[in-house]
Short mmCIF file of C-alpha atoms in Angstrom, two decimals:
data_model
loop_
_atom_site.label_atom_id
_atom_site.label_comp_id
_atom_site.label_asym_id
_atom_site.label_seq_id
_atom_site.Cartn_x
_atom_site.Cartn_y
_atom_site.Cartn_z
CA MET L 1 -0.12 0.06 0.00
CA SER L 2 2.88 2.39 0.74
CA GLU L 3 3.90 2.17 -2.92
CA LEU L 4 0.60 3.81 -3.98
CA VAL L 5 1.42 7.08 -2.17
CA TRP L 6 4.61 7.58 -4.26
CA MET L 7 3.01 6.85 -7.59
CA THR L 8 2.46 9.86 -9.92
CA ALA L 9 -1.16 11.07 -10.29
CA VAL L 10 -0.91 10.10 -14.00
CA GLU L 11 0.01 6.55 -12.98
CA LEU L 12 -2.72 6.28 -10.36
CA ALA L 13 -5.41 7.58 -12.59
CA ASP L 14 -4.39 5.08 -15.34
CA LEU L 15 -4.49 2.15 -12.91
CA ILE L 16 -7.95 3.22 -11.58
CA ARG L 17 -9.22 3.75 -15.12
CA ARG L 18 -8.21 0.23 -16.10
CA GLY L 19 -9.72 -1.28 -13.04
CA GLU L 20 -6.41 -2.62 -11.75
CA ILE L 21 -6.95 -0.79 -8.54
CA SER L 22 -9.98 0.97 -6.88
CA ALA L 23 -10.53 4.47 -5.65
CA VAL L 24 -10.96 3.12 -2.18
CA GLU L 25 -7.66 1.22 -2.23
CA VAL L 26 -5.92 4.40 -3.37
CA LEU L 27 -7.63 6.50 -0.77
CA ASN L 28 -6.99 4.06 2.08
CA ALA L 29 -3.18 4.08 1.33
CA HIS L 30 -3.24 7.88 1.46
CA LEU L 31 -5.24 8.06 4.66
CA LYS L 32 -2.71 5.69 6.24
CA GLN L 33 0.19 7.96 5.15
CA ILE L 34 -1.75 10.98 6.48
CA GLU L 35 -2.29 9.38 9.89
CA ALA L 36 1.48 8.49 9.93
CA VAL L 37 3.03 11.82 8.94
CA ASN L 38 0.52 14.62 9.39
CA PRO L 39 0.81 14.86 13.15
CA ALA L 40 4.49 16.06 12.73
CA LEU L 41 3.85 18.26 9.59
CA ASN L 42 0.43 19.79 10.19
CA ALA L 43 -0.32 20.16 6.50
CA ILE L 44 -3.96 18.96 6.43
CA VAL L 45 -5.89 20.82 8.92
CA THR L 46 -9.53 19.85 8.30
CA TYR L 47 -9.48 16.11 7.83
CA LEU L 48 -12.56 14.15 6.58
CA PRO L 49 -11.65 10.53 6.08
CA GLU L 50 -15.27 9.07 6.41
CA MET L 51 -16.60 11.54 3.87
CA ALA L 52 -13.69 10.79 1.58
CA LEU L 53 -14.35 7.01 1.89
CA ASP L 54 -17.97 7.55 0.95
CA LEU L 55 -17.00 9.50 -2.10
CA ALA L 56 -14.41 6.91 -3.12
CA ARG L 57 -17.00 4.08 -2.85
CA GLN L 58 -19.41 6.07 -5.03
CA ALA L 59 -16.56 6.68 -7.50
CA ASP L 60 -15.98 2.88 -7.62
CA GLU L 61 -19.62 2.24 -8.07
CA ARG L 62 -20.01 4.62 -11.04
CA ALA L 63 -16.98 2.99 -12.74
CA ALA L 64 -18.51 -0.43 -12.19
CA ARG L 65 -21.74 0.67 -13.87
CA GLY L 66 -19.67 1.83 -16.88
CA GLU L 67 -20.64 5.58 -16.25
CA GLU L 68 -18.27 8.24 -17.81
CA THR L 69 -15.61 9.37 -15.39
CA GLY L 70 -13.40 12.49 -15.38
CA PRO L 71 -9.73 12.74 -15.93
CA LEU L 72 -9.04 12.91 -12.12
CA HIS L 73 -11.35 10.03 -11.31
CA GLY L 74 -10.58 8.49 -7.92
CA LEU L 75 -7.62 10.67 -7.08
CA PRO L 76 -7.52 11.94 -3.50
CA ILE L 77 -7.06 15.66 -2.94
CA ALA L 78 -7.16 18.29 -0.13
CA HIS L 79 -8.08 21.78 -1.09
CA LYS L 80 -6.40 25.02 -0.01
CA ASP L 81 -8.11 26.57 3.04
CA LEU L 82 -8.64 29.78 1.18
CA ALA L 83 -10.92 28.21 -1.37
CA GLN L 84 -14.63 28.02 -0.71
CA THR L 85 -15.77 24.37 -0.33
CA LYS L 86 -19.51 23.62 -0.08
CA GLY L 87 -20.35 21.91 3.10
CA ILE L 88 -16.72 21.90 4.33
CA ARG L 89 -15.36 24.64 6.64
CA THR L 90 -13.18 27.34 5.04
CA THR L 91 -11.30 29.14 7.91
CA SER L 92 -8.75 31.08 5.75
CA GLY L 93 -6.55 30.60 8.82
CA SER L 94 -8.51 33.17 10.78
CA PRO L 95 -10.41 32.73 14.10
CA LEU L 96 -12.93 35.04 12.66
CA TYR L 97 -13.93 32.28 10.15
CA ALA L 98 -12.89 29.15 12.13
CA ASP L 99 -16.50 27.75 11.91
CA LEU L 100 -17.40 29.11 8.40
CA VAL L 101 -18.99 26.53 6.24
CA PRO L 102 -19.71 27.85 2.66
CA ASP L 103 -22.76 26.88 0.72
CA ILE L 104 -20.94 27.08 -2.65
CA ASN L 105 -17.77 25.80 -4.25
CA ASP L 106 -15.34 28.19 -5.96
CA LEU L 107 -15.31 27.53 -9.59
CA HIS L 108 -11.97 25.69 -9.60
CA ILE L 109 -13.11 23.40 -6.81
CA ALA L 110 -16.24 22.62 -8.61
CA ARG L 111 -14.11 21.73 -11.70
CA LEU L 112 -11.97 19.42 -9.66
CA LYS L 113 -14.88 17.61 -8.26
CA GLN L 114 -16.47 17.26 -11.68
CA ALA L 115 -13.25 15.83 -12.87
CA GLY L 116 -13.59 13.00 -10.22
CA CYS L 117 -11.39 14.02 -7.30
CA ILE L 118 -12.09 12.61 -3.81
CA THR L 119 -11.95 15.40 -1.38
CA LEU L 120 -10.35 14.31 2.05
CA GLY L 121 -9.91 17.69 3.70
CA LYS L 122 -8.31 21.14 3.56
CA THR L 123 -4.61 22.25 3.60
CA ASN L 124 -3.08 24.94 5.86
CA VAL L 125 -2.53 28.57 4.89
CA PRO L 126 -1.13 31.79 6.31
CA GLU L 127 -3.90 33.86 7.84
CA PHE L 128 -5.91 35.04 4.80
CA GLY L 129 -3.03 33.89 2.57
CA ALA L 130 -0.95 37.00 3.48
CA GLY L 131 2.76 36.14 3.34
CA SER L 132 4.68 33.20 2.11
CA HIS L 133 5.08 31.44 5.45
CA THR L 134 2.26 29.03 6.54
CA PHE L 135 1.18 29.66 10.08
CA ASN L 136 -1.92 31.06 11.61
CA PRO L 137 -3.76 31.39 15.01
CA VAL L 138 -6.33 28.64 14.20
CA PHE L 139 -4.13 25.70 13.17
CA GLY L 140 -0.52 26.84 13.95
CA ALA L 141 2.41 26.38 11.64
CA THR L 142 3.10 23.83 8.93
CA ASN L 143 6.54 22.31 9.01
CA ASN L 144 8.83 21.74 6.13
CA PRO L 145 9.22 17.92 5.69
CA TYR L 146 12.86 18.19 4.60
CA ASP L 147 13.66 19.93 7.96
CA LEU L 148 10.97 20.35 10.55
CA SER L 149 12.65 23.50 11.93
CA LYS L 150 12.18 25.37 8.77
CA THR L 151 9.10 26.92 7.02
CA CYS L 152 7.33 25.32 3.99
CA GLY L 153 6.65 28.72 2.39
CA GLY L 154 3.12 29.66 1.40
CA SER L 155 0.55 30.62 0.95
CA SER L 156 -0.09 27.15 -0.54
CA GLY L 157 2.12 25.67 2.03
CA GLY L 158 -0.01 22.98 3.41
CA ALA L 159 -0.59 21.81 -0.19
CA ALA L 160 3.04 21.56 -1.00
CA VAL L 161 3.83 19.69 2.27
CA ALA L 162 0.96 17.28 1.71
CA LEU L 163 2.34 16.54 -1.73
CA ALA L 164 5.97 16.19 -0.57
CA SER L 165 5.22 13.78 2.08
CA GLY L 166 2.86 11.50 0.11
CA MET L 167 -0.47 12.51 1.65
CA ILE L 168 -2.10 13.49 -1.64
CA PRO L 169 -0.99 12.98 -5.22
CA ILE L 170 -2.27 16.46 -6.48
CA ALA L 171 -3.24 19.76 -4.85
CA ASP L 172 -4.87 23.00 -5.84
CA GLY L 173 -3.45 26.34 -4.79
CA SER L 174 -3.50 30.07 -5.69
CA ASP L 175 -0.73 32.58 -6.44
CA LEU L 176 -0.64 36.37 -6.21
CA GLY L 177 2.93 37.02 -5.29
CA GLY L 178 4.39 33.48 -5.46
CA SER L 179 2.00 31.38 -3.50
CA LEU L 180 2.09 28.35 -5.78
CA ARG L 181 5.74 28.73 -6.64
CA ASN L 182 7.51 29.74 -3.33
CA PRO L 183 6.15 26.57 -1.37
CA ALA L 184 6.86 24.29 -4.33
CA SER L 185 10.52 25.46 -4.27
CA PHE L 186 10.70 25.00 -0.50
CA CYS L 187 9.27 21.46 -0.62
CA ASN L 188 10.64 19.95 -3.73
CA VAL L 189 7.48 19.72 -5.64
CA VAL L 190 5.98 21.50 -8.78
CA GLY L 191 3.86 24.55 -8.57
CA PHE L 192 2.47 26.13 -11.70
CA ARG L 193 1.16 29.71 -11.92
CA PRO L 194 -0.81 29.76 -15.19
CA SER L 195 -1.49 32.78 -17.34
CA PRO L 196 -4.34 34.92 -15.87
CA GLY L 197 -7.65 33.53 -17.15
CA ARG L 198 -6.25 30.14 -17.92
CA VAL L 199 -8.11 28.86 -14.84
CA PRO L 200 -11.17 30.99 -14.45
CA THR L 201 -12.04 32.15 -10.99
CA TYR L 202 -15.43 32.88 -9.60
CA PRO L 203 -16.59 34.33 -7.36
CA LYS L 204 -13.99 37.08 -7.19
CA ALA L 205 -14.52 40.63 -5.97
CA ASN L 206 -12.37 42.12 -8.67
CA ALA L 207 -12.97 39.77 -11.61
CA TRP L 208 -10.79 41.87 -13.86
CA SER L 209 -7.68 41.64 -11.74
CA THR L 210 -4.82 39.49 -13.23
CA LEU L 211 -2.69 39.48 -10.14
CA GLY L 212 -4.24 36.45 -8.24
CA VAL L 213 -4.68 33.10 -10.08
CA ALA L 214 -5.74 29.56 -9.07
CA GLY L 215 -3.52 26.77 -10.31
CA PRO L 216 -2.22 23.17 -9.84
CA MET L 217 0.45 21.62 -7.80
CA GLY L 218 1.96 18.12 -8.04
CA ARG L 219 5.12 16.10 -7.50
CA THR L 220 5.70 16.04 -11.30
CA VAL L 221 5.12 18.23 -14.24
CA GLN L 222 2.94 15.63 -15.99
CA ASP L 223 0.67 15.54 -12.90
CA VAL L 224 0.35 19.35 -13.01
CA ALA L 225 -0.51 19.04 -16.59
CA LEU L 226 -3.13 16.44 -15.91
CA MET L 227 -4.66 18.61 -13.36
CA LEU L 228 -4.62 21.60 -15.58
CA SER L 229 -6.62 19.76 -18.19
CA ALA L 230 -9.47 19.67 -15.75
CA LEU L 231 -9.01 23.21 -14.36
CA ALA L 232 -8.59 25.20 -17.59
CA GLY L 233 -11.27 26.13 -19.94
CA TYR L 234 -13.56 29.15 -20.66
CA ASP L 235 -16.31 30.27 -18.23
CA ALA L 236 -18.34 33.43 -18.97
CA ARG L 237 -18.47 34.31 -15.24
CA SER L 238 -14.73 35.36 -15.49
CA PRO L 239 -14.31 38.31 -17.89
CA ILE L 240 -10.58 37.49 -18.41
CA ALA L 241 -11.15 33.73 -19.10
CA ILE L 242 -9.14 32.28 -21.95
CA GLN L 243 -11.32 30.80 -24.61
CA GLN L 244 -9.25 27.62 -25.00
CA SER L 245 -10.12 24.09 -23.84
CA GLY L 246 -8.24 22.37 -21.01
CA SER L 247 -7.81 19.39 -23.56
CA LEU L 248 -4.67 21.37 -24.74
CA PHE L 249 -2.87 19.99 -21.72
CA ASP L 250 -3.81 16.34 -22.42
CA GLN L 251 -1.14 16.23 -25.17
CA SER L 252 2.33 14.67 -24.77
CA LEU L 253 4.91 16.98 -23.00
CA GLU L 254 7.71 15.64 -25.32
CA ARG L 255 9.41 18.38 -27.42
CA ASP L 256 12.66 18.86 -29.34
CA PHE L 257 14.40 21.87 -27.81
CA LYS L 258 17.26 22.10 -30.18
CA GLY L 259 18.26 25.76 -30.76
CA VAL L 260 15.68 27.19 -28.31
CA LYS L 261 17.11 30.34 -26.68
CA ILE L 262 16.89 30.64 -22.88
CA ALA L 263 17.82 33.55 -20.79
CA TRP L 264 19.32 32.83 -17.33
CA THR L 265 19.44 35.28 -14.41
CA PRO L 266 20.27 34.68 -10.81
CA ASP L 267 18.72 37.92 -9.63
CA LEU L 268 16.67 39.74 -12.32
CA GLY L 269 19.58 42.16 -12.33
CA GLU L 270 18.75 43.78 -9.00
CA LEU L 271 17.35 41.39 -6.34
CA PRO L 272 19.45 40.22 -3.37
CA VAL L 273 19.82 36.31 -3.31
CA GLU L 274 21.31 33.97 -0.77
CA PRO L 275 24.35 32.48 -2.47
CA GLY L 276 23.33 28.91 -1.92
CA VAL L 277 20.30 29.26 -4.16
CA PRO L 278 21.88 30.29 -7.43
CA ARG L 279 24.75 27.98 -6.72
CA ALA L 280 22.49 24.96 -6.63
CA ILE L 281 20.80 26.08 -9.88
CA GLU L 282 23.97 26.81 -11.71
CA GLU L 283 25.06 23.28 -11.07
CA GLN L 284 22.19 22.20 -13.26
CA LEU L 285 22.31 24.72 -16.00
CA PRO L 286 24.43 22.35 -18.35
CA ILE L 287 21.19 20.23 -18.45
CA PHE L 288 19.77 22.80 -20.83
CA ASP L 289 22.64 22.51 -23.15
CA ASP L 290 22.30 18.74 -23.00
CA ILE L 291 18.66 18.96 -24.25
CA GLY L 292 19.66 21.30 -27.13
CA CYS L 293 18.92 24.75 -25.77
CA ALA L 294 21.15 27.75 -26.18
CA ILE L 295 21.37 29.41 -22.87
CA GLU L 296 22.69 32.91 -22.22
CA GLY L 297 22.95 35.23 -19.26
CA ALA L 298 20.50 37.98 -19.69
CA ALA L 299 17.43 39.54 -18.00
CA PRO L 300 14.71 42.10 -19.08
CA ASP L 301 14.64 45.59 -17.54
CA PHE L 302 12.49 45.13 -14.49
CA SER L 303 12.49 48.80 -13.53
CA ASP L 304 9.47 49.87 -11.48
CA ALA L 305 8.30 46.18 -10.96
CA TYR L 306 8.70 46.58 -7.15
CA ASP L 307 6.43 49.73 -6.94
CA ILE L 308 3.91 48.29 -9.41
CA PHE L 309 3.59 45.15 -7.31
CA GLN L 310 3.37 46.84 -3.93
CA THR L 311 0.79 49.36 -5.36
CA LEU L 312 -1.50 46.91 -7.04
CA ARG L 313 -1.22 44.47 -4.13
CA ALA L 314 -2.12 47.26 -1.63
CA TRP L 315 -5.12 48.27 -3.78
CA ASN L 316 -6.13 44.58 -3.92
CA PHE L 317 -5.88 44.32 -0.05
CA GLU L 318 -7.98 47.43 0.53
CA LEU L 319 -10.63 46.00 -1.60
CA SER L 320 -10.58 42.60 -0.17
CA PHE L 321 -10.65 43.64 3.52
CA ALA L 322 -12.89 46.69 3.53
CA GLU L 323 -15.91 44.62 4.52
CA PRO L 324 -14.30 42.30 7.04
CA PHE L 325 -12.56 45.27 8.69
CA ALA L 326 -15.99 47.02 8.96
CA GLU L 327 -17.66 43.87 10.32
CA PHE L 328 -14.98 42.67 12.82
CA GLY L 329 -12.76 45.66 13.46
CA GLU L 330 -9.26 45.86 12.01
CA GLU L 331 -7.55 45.22 15.31
CA ARG L 332 -8.63 41.55 14.96
CA PHE L 333 -6.37 41.00 11.88
CA LYS L 334 -2.69 40.48 11.96
CA GLU L 335 -0.36 43.40 11.83
CA THR L 336 0.99 42.72 8.23
CA ILE L 337 -2.48 42.64 6.90
CA ARG L 338 -3.41 45.90 8.62
CA TRP L 339 -0.23 47.49 7.25
CA ASN L 340 -1.13 46.31 3.56
CA VAL L 341 -4.66 47.56 3.94
CA ALA L 342 -3.49 50.98 5.39
CA ARG L 343 -1.06 51.38 2.46
CA GLY L 344 -3.98 50.68 0.13
CA LYS L 345 -6.15 53.44 1.66
CA ARG L 346 -3.46 55.91 1.25
CA LEU L 347 -3.28 55.33 -2.48
CA SER L 348 -4.54 58.09 -4.75
CA ALA L 349 -6.15 57.67 -8.17
CA ALA L 350 -2.79 58.93 -9.56
CA ASP L 351 -0.87 56.30 -7.72
CA ILE L 352 -2.97 53.53 -9.19
CA SER L 353 -3.17 54.89 -12.71
CA ARG L 354 0.71 55.49 -12.80
CA ALA L 355 1.23 51.86 -11.54
CA GLU L 356 -0.89 50.55 -14.34
CA ALA L 357 0.86 52.65 -16.92
CA LYS L 358 4.23 51.62 -15.65
CA ARG L 359 2.99 47.98 -15.74
CA THR L 360 2.10 48.38 -19.36
CA GLU L 361 5.60 49.64 -20.10
CA LEU L 362 7.15 46.77 -18.19
CA TYR L 363 4.97 44.19 -20.03
CA HIS L 364 6.21 45.43 -23.41
CA ARG L 365 9.92 45.53 -22.35
CA VAL L 366 9.66 41.91 -21.17
CA ARG L 367 7.65 40.86 -24.32
CA GLU L 368 10.15 42.42 -26.56
CA PHE L 369 12.99 40.70 -24.69
CA MET L 370 11.15 37.38 -25.02
CA ASP L 371 11.01 37.86 -28.79
CA THR L 372 14.70 36.92 -28.47
CA TYR L 373 14.40 34.29 -25.72
CA GLU L 374 11.64 31.89 -25.60
CA PHE L 375 12.09 31.24 -21.93
CA LEU L 376 13.47 33.09 -18.93
CA ILE L 377 14.83 31.03 -15.98
CA LEU L 378 15.72 32.16 -12.56
CA PRO L 379 15.48 31.12 -8.88
CA THR L 380 12.10 30.74 -7.65
CA ALA L 381 12.89 32.04 -4.10
CA GLN L 382 15.62 34.37 -3.23
CA VAL L 383 16.32 32.33 -0.02
CA PRO L 384 16.18 28.53 1.10
CA PRO L 385 13.55 27.61 3.56
CA PHE L 386 14.08 29.82 6.65
CA PRO L 387 13.56 29.00 10.40
CA ILE L 388 9.96 28.43 11.27
CA GLU L 389 10.06 30.93 14.10
CA TRP L 390 10.78 33.78 11.81
CA GLU L 391 7.73 35.63 10.38
CA TYR L 392 9.71 36.48 7.34
CA PRO L 393 13.43 37.08 6.41
CA GLU L 394 14.37 40.49 7.50
CA GLU L 395 17.70 40.42 5.56
CA ILE L 396 19.01 38.78 2.43
CA ASN L 397 22.68 38.68 1.67
CA GLY L 398 23.20 41.89 3.68
CA THR L 399 20.27 43.77 2.25
CA ARG L 400 17.43 44.83 4.59
CA MET L 401 13.88 43.67 3.77
CA ASN L 402 11.56 46.64 4.60
CA THR L 403 8.22 44.65 4.40
CA TYR L 404 7.00 41.15 4.91
CA ILE L 405 6.84 40.49 1.19
CA ASP L 406 10.11 42.10 0.07
CA TRP L 407 11.98 38.74 0.16
CA MET L 408 9.70 37.30 -2.52
CA MET L 409 10.21 39.65 -5.33
CA SER L 410 11.66 36.90 -7.55
CA CYS L 411 8.16 35.70 -7.98
CA ALA L 412 6.29 38.89 -7.49
CA TYR L 413 8.16 40.59 -10.41
CA ILE L 414 6.99 37.80 -12.69
CA THR L 415 3.44 38.18 -11.38
CA VAL L 416 3.04 41.67 -12.71
CA THR L 417 4.15 40.65 -16.15
CA GLY L 418 1.17 38.22 -16.49
CA LEU L 419 3.41 35.52 -17.98
CA PRO L 420 2.98 31.94 -17.05
CA ALA L 421 5.69 30.58 -14.55
CA ILE L 422 6.46 27.23 -12.95
CA SER L 423 8.70 26.18 -10.09
CA VAL L 424 10.25 22.79 -10.68
CA PRO L 425 12.71 21.01 -8.30
CA CYS L 426 16.31 21.94 -9.07
CA GLY L 427 18.34 20.31 -6.33
CA PHE L 428 19.30 21.14 -2.76
CA THR L 429 21.45 23.45 -0.74
CA ASP L 430 24.49 22.11 1.06
CA ASP L 431 22.22 21.82 4.17
CA GLY L 432 19.84 19.55 2.19
CA LEU L 433 17.11 22.15 1.74
CA PRO L 434 15.14 22.16 -1.51
CA VAL L 435 15.80 24.76 -4.25
CA GLY L 436 13.26 25.43 -7.13
CA LEU L 437 14.03 26.72 -10.69
CA GLN L 438 11.46 29.19 -12.04
CA ILE L 439 10.70 28.83 -15.75
CA VAL L 440 8.89 31.78 -17.35
CA GLY L 441 7.31 31.57 -20.78
CA ARG L 442 5.98 33.91 -23.46
CA PRO L 443 2.42 35.41 -23.12
CA ASN L 444 -0.19 32.54 -22.84
CA ALA L 445 2.47 29.91 -23.59
CA ASP L 446 1.44 27.77 -20.72
CA PHE L 447 1.96 24.52 -22.55
CA ALA L 448 5.46 25.32 -23.65
CA VAL L 449 6.42 26.17 -19.98
CA LEU L 450 5.20 22.75 -19.00
CA GLN L 451 7.30 21.14 -21.87
CA LEU L 452 10.54 22.75 -20.83
CA ALA L 453 9.88 21.91 -17.21
CA TYR L 454 9.07 18.30 -18.04
CA ALA L 455 12.36 18.01 -20.17
CA PHE L 456 14.34 19.47 -17.13
CA GLN L 457 12.60 17.16 -14.70
CA GLU L 458 13.29 14.03 -16.67
CA ALA L 459 16.94 15.04 -17.06
CA THR L 460 17.45 15.70 -13.41
CA GLY L 461 15.02 13.54 -11.48
CA PHE L 462 15.05 15.56 -8.28
CA TYR L 463 11.40 14.77 -7.62
CA ARG L 464 12.28 11.34 -6.78
CA ARG L 465 14.09 12.50 -3.59
CA ARG L 466 11.67 12.05 -0.64
CA PRO L 467 11.79 13.58 2.74
CA SER L 468 12.97 11.02 5.36
CA ILE L 469 10.04 11.90 7.61
CA ALA L 470 7.50 10.67 4.89
CA ILE L 471 8.96 7.23 4.30
CA ALA L 472 7.02 4.54 6.28
CA PRO L 473 8.98 1.79 7.86
CA ASP L 474 7.52 -0.69 5.39
CA GLY L 475 7.96 1.71 2.44
#
């Protein structure tokens, strides 16, 4: 049974589809793994094994009757605790919503259920998803499976840990400033931030915003592609939804990369980075030569990216928290959220319009740069996983971090371009901590990003390294 929890989602889905194993058997193996490792990791915070077993039995019965099943039929999943899940509490990591049970599913959750996933619970998040370190006053902190004294990142931290430790084969997450990519980097898994609109989101207070997106996580790139085939596709309730079917991601990820030009930058030209991170990545750069790519040191001009991100994020926070602050009182929210909202309140119309104008200029600079280079690669995170007792790194390589999100700009800068980006395992520091490589593609070139990530993954095989805490005595 322990072998099942380390199979890829693609392998499990194929075995279930062929009737060689049942959804109940797959679920039971994962429930056993959860019971063995989750107490030490605290990744799954709302746990519903009986409900999941009932769903798995129903899935097996549908298959036995010959009914049509979805691409994720029988695969266990736990949903990020920021996503609304009908009939299952959604706390957002806040005591204010500790007992909230929504009566609707977010659109991406509904699509996962329609595709055949078996929901077994919810994964831990920072309070309201603010910050890339998973801790909150409702459930506490989630530990990194490669070193229990370190953070797992966030805000999809519980999802990344559950994947890395064999508790689930796929996970959903969301990403505004790096929340799919940072925890993937910290936990040696794959997190994909798709192009805005690739995975439609509903309901959403600002449906036109392209900063926050929903997306897939997995232990392998092919598992992420499988999940994206179910998540992607047009929905009129999202005004930015891409009118392209999720079937695009059903295709083989194999590709000939001969002559493809790639730009490599350790720091986007201006960001402080802990030396162990680019050192681990640079050891793997010859892989791109091996698969036929032409790799060069280069980076676009990211002038103004910091101010653009901080301004638009603050605007987003003011919008998101205006009603909760009025209902509960702002003193009941953590200080970093209050700071972000206060910054949003101070913004003028001129501040926002200039940020949008600068964002347009940045987009065109990056787009023109990527007329030359099909891909940009860089570190996912500027630091390796840091001590869990820190709220955030206050310094990187001698440079002071002025805010709780300054340390994650290697992801946030990419966010404001709107380009698709993935974090794929790229090795380990000298201390044995995971390092992720971020691969950025051209506008709407999500499939191409997956193809390059897959080629790199298959050449390196880092995803096969498991955290020792997650290996059962019989496995």
